[in-house]
Coordinates of C-alpha atoms and ligand atoms in Angstrom, one line a residue:
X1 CA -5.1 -5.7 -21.3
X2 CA -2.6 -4.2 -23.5
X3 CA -5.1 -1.5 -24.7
X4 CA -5.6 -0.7 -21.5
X5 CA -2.0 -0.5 -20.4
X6 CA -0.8 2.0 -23.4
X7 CA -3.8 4.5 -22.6
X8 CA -3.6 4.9 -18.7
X9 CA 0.9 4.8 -19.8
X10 CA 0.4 8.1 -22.1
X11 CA -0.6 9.9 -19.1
X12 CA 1.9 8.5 -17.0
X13 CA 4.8 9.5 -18.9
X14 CA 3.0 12.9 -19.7
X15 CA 3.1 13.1 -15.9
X16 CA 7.1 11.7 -15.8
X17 CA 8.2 14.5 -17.3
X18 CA 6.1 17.1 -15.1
X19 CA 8.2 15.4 -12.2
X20 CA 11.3 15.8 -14.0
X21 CA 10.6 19.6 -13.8
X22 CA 9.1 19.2 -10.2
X23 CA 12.2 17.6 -9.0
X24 CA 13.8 20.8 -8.7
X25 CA 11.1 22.6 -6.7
X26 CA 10.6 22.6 -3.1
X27 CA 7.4 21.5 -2.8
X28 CA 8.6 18.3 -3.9
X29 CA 6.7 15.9 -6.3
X30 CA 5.0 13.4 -3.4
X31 CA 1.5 14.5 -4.0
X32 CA 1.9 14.9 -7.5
X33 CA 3.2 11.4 -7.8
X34 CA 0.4 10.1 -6.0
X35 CA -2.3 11.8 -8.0
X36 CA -0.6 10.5 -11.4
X37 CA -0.8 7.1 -9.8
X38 CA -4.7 7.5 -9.0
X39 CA -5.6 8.6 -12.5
X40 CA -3.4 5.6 -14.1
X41 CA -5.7 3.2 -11.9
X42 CA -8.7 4.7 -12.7
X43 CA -8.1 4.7 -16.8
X44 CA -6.8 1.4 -16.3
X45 CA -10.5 0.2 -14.2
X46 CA -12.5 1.9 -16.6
X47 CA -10.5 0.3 -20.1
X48 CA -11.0 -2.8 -18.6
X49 CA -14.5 -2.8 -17.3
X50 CA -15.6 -1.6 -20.8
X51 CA -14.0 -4.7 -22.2
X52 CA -15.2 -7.4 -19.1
X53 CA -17.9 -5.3 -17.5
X54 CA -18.4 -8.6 -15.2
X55 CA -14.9 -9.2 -13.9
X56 CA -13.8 -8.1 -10.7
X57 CA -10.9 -6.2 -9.4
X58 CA -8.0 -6.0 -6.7
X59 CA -6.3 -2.9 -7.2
X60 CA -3.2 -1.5 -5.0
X61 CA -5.3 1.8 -4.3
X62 CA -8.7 1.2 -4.4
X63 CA -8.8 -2.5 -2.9
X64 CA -11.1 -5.2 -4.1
X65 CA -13.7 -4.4 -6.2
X66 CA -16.6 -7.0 -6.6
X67 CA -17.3 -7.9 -10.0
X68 CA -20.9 -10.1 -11.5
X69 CA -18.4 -13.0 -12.5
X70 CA -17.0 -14.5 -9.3
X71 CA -14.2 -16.1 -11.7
X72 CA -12.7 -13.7 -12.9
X73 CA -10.7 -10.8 -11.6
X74 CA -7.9 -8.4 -12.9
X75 CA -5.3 -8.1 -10.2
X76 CA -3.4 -4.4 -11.0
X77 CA -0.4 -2.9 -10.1
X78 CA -0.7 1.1 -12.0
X79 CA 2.3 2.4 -11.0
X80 CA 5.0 -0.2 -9.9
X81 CA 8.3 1.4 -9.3
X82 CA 6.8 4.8 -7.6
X83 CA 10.0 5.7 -5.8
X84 CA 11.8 5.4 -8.9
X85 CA 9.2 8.0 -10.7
X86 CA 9.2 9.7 -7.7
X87 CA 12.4 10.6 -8.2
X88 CA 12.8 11.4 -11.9
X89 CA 14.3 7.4 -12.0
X90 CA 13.1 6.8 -16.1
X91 CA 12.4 2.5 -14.5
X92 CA 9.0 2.1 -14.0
X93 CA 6.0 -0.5 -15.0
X94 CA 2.4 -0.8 -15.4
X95 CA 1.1 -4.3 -14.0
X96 CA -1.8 -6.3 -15.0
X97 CA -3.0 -10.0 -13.9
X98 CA -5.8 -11.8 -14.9
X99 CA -6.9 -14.3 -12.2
X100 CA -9.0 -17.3 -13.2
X101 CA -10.6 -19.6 -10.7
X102 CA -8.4 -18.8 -8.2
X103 CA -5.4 -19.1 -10.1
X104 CA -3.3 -16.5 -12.3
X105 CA -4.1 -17.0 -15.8
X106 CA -2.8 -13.9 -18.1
X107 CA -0.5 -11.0 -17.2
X108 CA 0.9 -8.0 -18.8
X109 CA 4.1 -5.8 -17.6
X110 CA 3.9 -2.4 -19.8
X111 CA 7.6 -0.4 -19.4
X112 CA 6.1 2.6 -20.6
X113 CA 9.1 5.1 -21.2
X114 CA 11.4 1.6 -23.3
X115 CA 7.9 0.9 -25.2
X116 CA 8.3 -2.7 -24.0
X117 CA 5.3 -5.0 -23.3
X118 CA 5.7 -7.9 -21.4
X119 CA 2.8 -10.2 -21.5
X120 CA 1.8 -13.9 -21.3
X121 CA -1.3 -16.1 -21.1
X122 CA -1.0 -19.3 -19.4
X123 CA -0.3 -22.0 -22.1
X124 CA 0.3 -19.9 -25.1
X125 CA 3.9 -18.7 -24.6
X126 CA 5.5 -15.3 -23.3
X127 CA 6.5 -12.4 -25.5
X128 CA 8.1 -9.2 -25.3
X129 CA 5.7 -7.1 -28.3
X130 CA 5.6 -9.4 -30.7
X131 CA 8.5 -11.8 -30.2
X132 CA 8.8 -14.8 -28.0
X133 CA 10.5 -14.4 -24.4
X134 CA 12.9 -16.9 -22.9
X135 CA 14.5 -17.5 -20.0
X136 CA 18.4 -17.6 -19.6
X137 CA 20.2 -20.6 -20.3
X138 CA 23.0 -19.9 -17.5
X139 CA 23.3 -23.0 -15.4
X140 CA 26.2 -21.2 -12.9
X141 CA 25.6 -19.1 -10.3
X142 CA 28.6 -17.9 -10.6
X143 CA 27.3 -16.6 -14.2
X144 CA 24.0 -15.5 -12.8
X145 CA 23.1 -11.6 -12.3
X146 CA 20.6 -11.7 -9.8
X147 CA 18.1 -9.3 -8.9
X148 CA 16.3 -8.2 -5.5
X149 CA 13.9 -5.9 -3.8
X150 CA 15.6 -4.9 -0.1
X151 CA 13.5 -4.0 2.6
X152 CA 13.1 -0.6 3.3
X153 CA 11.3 2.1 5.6
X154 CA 8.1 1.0 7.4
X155 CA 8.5 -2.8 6.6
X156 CA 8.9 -5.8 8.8
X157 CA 12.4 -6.3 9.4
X158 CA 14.0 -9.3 7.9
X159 CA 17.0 -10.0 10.0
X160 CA 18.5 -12.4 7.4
X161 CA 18.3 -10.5 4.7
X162 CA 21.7 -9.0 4.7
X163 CA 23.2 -12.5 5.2
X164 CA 21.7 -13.8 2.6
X165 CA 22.7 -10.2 0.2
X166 CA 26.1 -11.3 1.4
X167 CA 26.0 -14.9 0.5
X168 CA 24.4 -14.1 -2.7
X169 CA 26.8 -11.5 -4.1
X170 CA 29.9 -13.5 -3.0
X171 CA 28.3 -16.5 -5.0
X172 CA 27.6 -14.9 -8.0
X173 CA 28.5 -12.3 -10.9
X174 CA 26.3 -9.5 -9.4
X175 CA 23.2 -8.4 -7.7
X176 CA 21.4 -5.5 -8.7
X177 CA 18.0 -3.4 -7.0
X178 CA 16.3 -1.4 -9.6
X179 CA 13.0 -0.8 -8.2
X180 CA 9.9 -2.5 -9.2
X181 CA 9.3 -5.7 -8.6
X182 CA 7.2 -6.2 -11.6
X183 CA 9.7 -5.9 -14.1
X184 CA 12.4 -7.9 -12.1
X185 CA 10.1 -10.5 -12.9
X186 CA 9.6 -9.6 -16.3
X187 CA 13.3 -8.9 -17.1
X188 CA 14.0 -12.7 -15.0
X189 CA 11.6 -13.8 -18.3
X190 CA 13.6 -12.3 -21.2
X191 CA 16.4 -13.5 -19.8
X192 CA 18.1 -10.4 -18.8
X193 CA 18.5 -11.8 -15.3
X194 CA 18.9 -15.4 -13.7
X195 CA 17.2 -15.0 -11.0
X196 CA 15.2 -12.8 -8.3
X197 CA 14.1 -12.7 -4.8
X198 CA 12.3 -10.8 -2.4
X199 CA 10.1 -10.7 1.0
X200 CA 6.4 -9.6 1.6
X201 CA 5.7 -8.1 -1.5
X202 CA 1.5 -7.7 -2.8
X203 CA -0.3 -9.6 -4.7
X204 CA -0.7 -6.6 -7.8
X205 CA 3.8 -6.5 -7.6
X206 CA 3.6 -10.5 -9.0
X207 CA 0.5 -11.2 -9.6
X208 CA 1.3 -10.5 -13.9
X209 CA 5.0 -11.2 -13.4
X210 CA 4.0 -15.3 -12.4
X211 CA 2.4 -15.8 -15.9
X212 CA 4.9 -13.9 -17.4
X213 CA 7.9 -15.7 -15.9
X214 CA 6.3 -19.2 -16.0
X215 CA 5.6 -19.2 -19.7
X216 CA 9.1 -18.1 -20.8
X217 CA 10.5 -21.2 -19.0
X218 CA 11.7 -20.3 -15.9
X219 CA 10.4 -21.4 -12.2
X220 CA 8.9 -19.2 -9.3
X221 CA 8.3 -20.5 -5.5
X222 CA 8.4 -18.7 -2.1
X223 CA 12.0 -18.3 -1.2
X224 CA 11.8 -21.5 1.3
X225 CA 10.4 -23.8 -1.9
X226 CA 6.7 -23.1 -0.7
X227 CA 4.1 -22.0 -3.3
X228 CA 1.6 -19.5 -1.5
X229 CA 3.2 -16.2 -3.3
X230 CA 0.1 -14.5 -3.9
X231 CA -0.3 -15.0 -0.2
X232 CA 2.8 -14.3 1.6
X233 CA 4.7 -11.5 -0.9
X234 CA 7.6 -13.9 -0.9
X235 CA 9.2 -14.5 -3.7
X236 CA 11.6 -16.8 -5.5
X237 CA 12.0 -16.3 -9.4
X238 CA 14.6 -18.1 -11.9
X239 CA 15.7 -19.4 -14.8
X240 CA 15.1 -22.8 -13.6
X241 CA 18.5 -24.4 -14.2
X242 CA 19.5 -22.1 -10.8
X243 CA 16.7 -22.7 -8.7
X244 CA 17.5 -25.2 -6.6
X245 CA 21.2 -23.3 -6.0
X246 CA 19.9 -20.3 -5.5
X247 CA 17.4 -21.8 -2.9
X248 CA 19.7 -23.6 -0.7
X249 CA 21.9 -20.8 -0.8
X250 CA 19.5 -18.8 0.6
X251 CA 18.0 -21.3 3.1
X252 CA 22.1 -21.5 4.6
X253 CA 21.9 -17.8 4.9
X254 CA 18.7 -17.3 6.2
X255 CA 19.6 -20.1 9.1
X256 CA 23.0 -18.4 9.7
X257 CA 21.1 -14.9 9.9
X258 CA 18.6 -15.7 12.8
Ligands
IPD1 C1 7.3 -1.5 -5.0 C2 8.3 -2.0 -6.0 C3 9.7 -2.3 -5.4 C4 9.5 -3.3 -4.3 C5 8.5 -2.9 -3.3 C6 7.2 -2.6 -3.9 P1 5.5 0.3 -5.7 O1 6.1 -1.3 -5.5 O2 7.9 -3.2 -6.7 O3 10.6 -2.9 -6.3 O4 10.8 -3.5 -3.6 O5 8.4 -3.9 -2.3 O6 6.2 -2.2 -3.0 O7 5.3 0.8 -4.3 O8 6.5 1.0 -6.4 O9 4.2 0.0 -6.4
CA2 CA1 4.1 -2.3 -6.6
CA3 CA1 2.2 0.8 -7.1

């Protein structure tokens, strides 16, 4: 999986810096973008079919792919973050999950441009390259820097999601929104953050983020307590000492937003 990640991320960041320059044309880098994205997945399917030619695949641009070996399927994410690299934003992620019977088993986050790989497999620990990830020990939210994915353009709207912004900055000692959901999960792991939510993401934004976060320690639901992320897109991530805070507090704002 790693393998994998580091050859489709040298052409990605060859391609990072071609949209630095395109960022200053007029054609604008949209099509670009989306080719860099293509060629990413397709490295990415083909690394990993040479090393598991039976596993299957679900793949944010080419969908499910059916694989020999009904238990196994890699669950990939090649470019999360797009409107960062879109615009010349240097905070983007490579995602890969490994389902197993129907359950996520392995995942690895690759921040290609700060060389860091984030990667788990379910029982053996979390690490960031070679050393051992943790979650935060902050137990008060208002210690906790909290991250979150707003909804934007085209999505369903989400009435209470301002309220619940509101209540969650005024509770705590910041929120921030950087842009891929993959690596809020993974930077929820090392620690960097407390905690993290968000509505109706897809299965390839989490998918390696759940192993990820769950082997460093911390605790991930649906933002009501629920446990059908992979399903819904929505997402509750923490440290675990702040989960149940963080939860309530969001369950007061979502009831005060409708
Ligand atoms: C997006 C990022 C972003 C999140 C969006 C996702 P993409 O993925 O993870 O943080 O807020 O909901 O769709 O489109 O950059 O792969
Ligand atoms: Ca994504
Ligand atoms: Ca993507």
């Amino acid at each position: 999986m790693a393998n994998a990640a580091y050859k489709a991320a040298r052409g990605l960041c060859r391609d990072f810096g071609e949209v630095e320059q395109l960022q200053v044309s007029r054609k604008g880098p949209a099509d670009f973008v989306s080719s860099a994205d293509h060629k990413a997945e397709r490295t990415l399917v083909e690394e990993l079919t040479r090393a598991r030619p039976k596993f299957g695949f679900l793949v944010e641009e080419g969908g499910e792919i059916k694989g020999e070996d009904s238990s196994n399927r890699w669950i990939i994410d090649p470019l999360d973050g797009t409107t960062n690299f879109l615009h010349g934003i240097p905070h983007f992620a490579i995602s890969i999950g490994l389902e197993r019977d129907g359950r996520m088993f392995a995942g690895v986050i690759y921040d290609p441009l700060r060389d860091e790989l984030f990667w788990a497999e379910t029982g053996g620990g979390a690490f960031i390259n070679a050393q051992r990830l943790r979650v935060s020990a902050r137990a008060r939210l208002g210690d906790a820097l909290i991250a979150t994915g707003m909804p934007f353009k085209g999505r369903a709207s989400h009435p209470e999601y301002p309220v619940m912004l509101d209540s969650v900055w005024a509770a705590t000692s910041g929120v921030r929104r950087f842009g891929s959901a993959a690596l809020d999960l993974a930077y929820v792991a090392a620690g960097r953050y407390d905690g993290f939510w968000e509505f109706a993401l897809s299965p390839w934004d989490i998918a390696a983020g759940l192993v990820v976060l769950r082997e460093a320690g911390g605790i991930v639901s649906e933002v009501d307590g629920g446990d059908r992320m992979m399903e819904s897109g929505d997402i509750l991530a923490s440290n675990g000492h702040l989960h149940e805070y963080l939860r309530e507090l969001l369950a007061q704002a979502a009831a005060a937003g409708r």
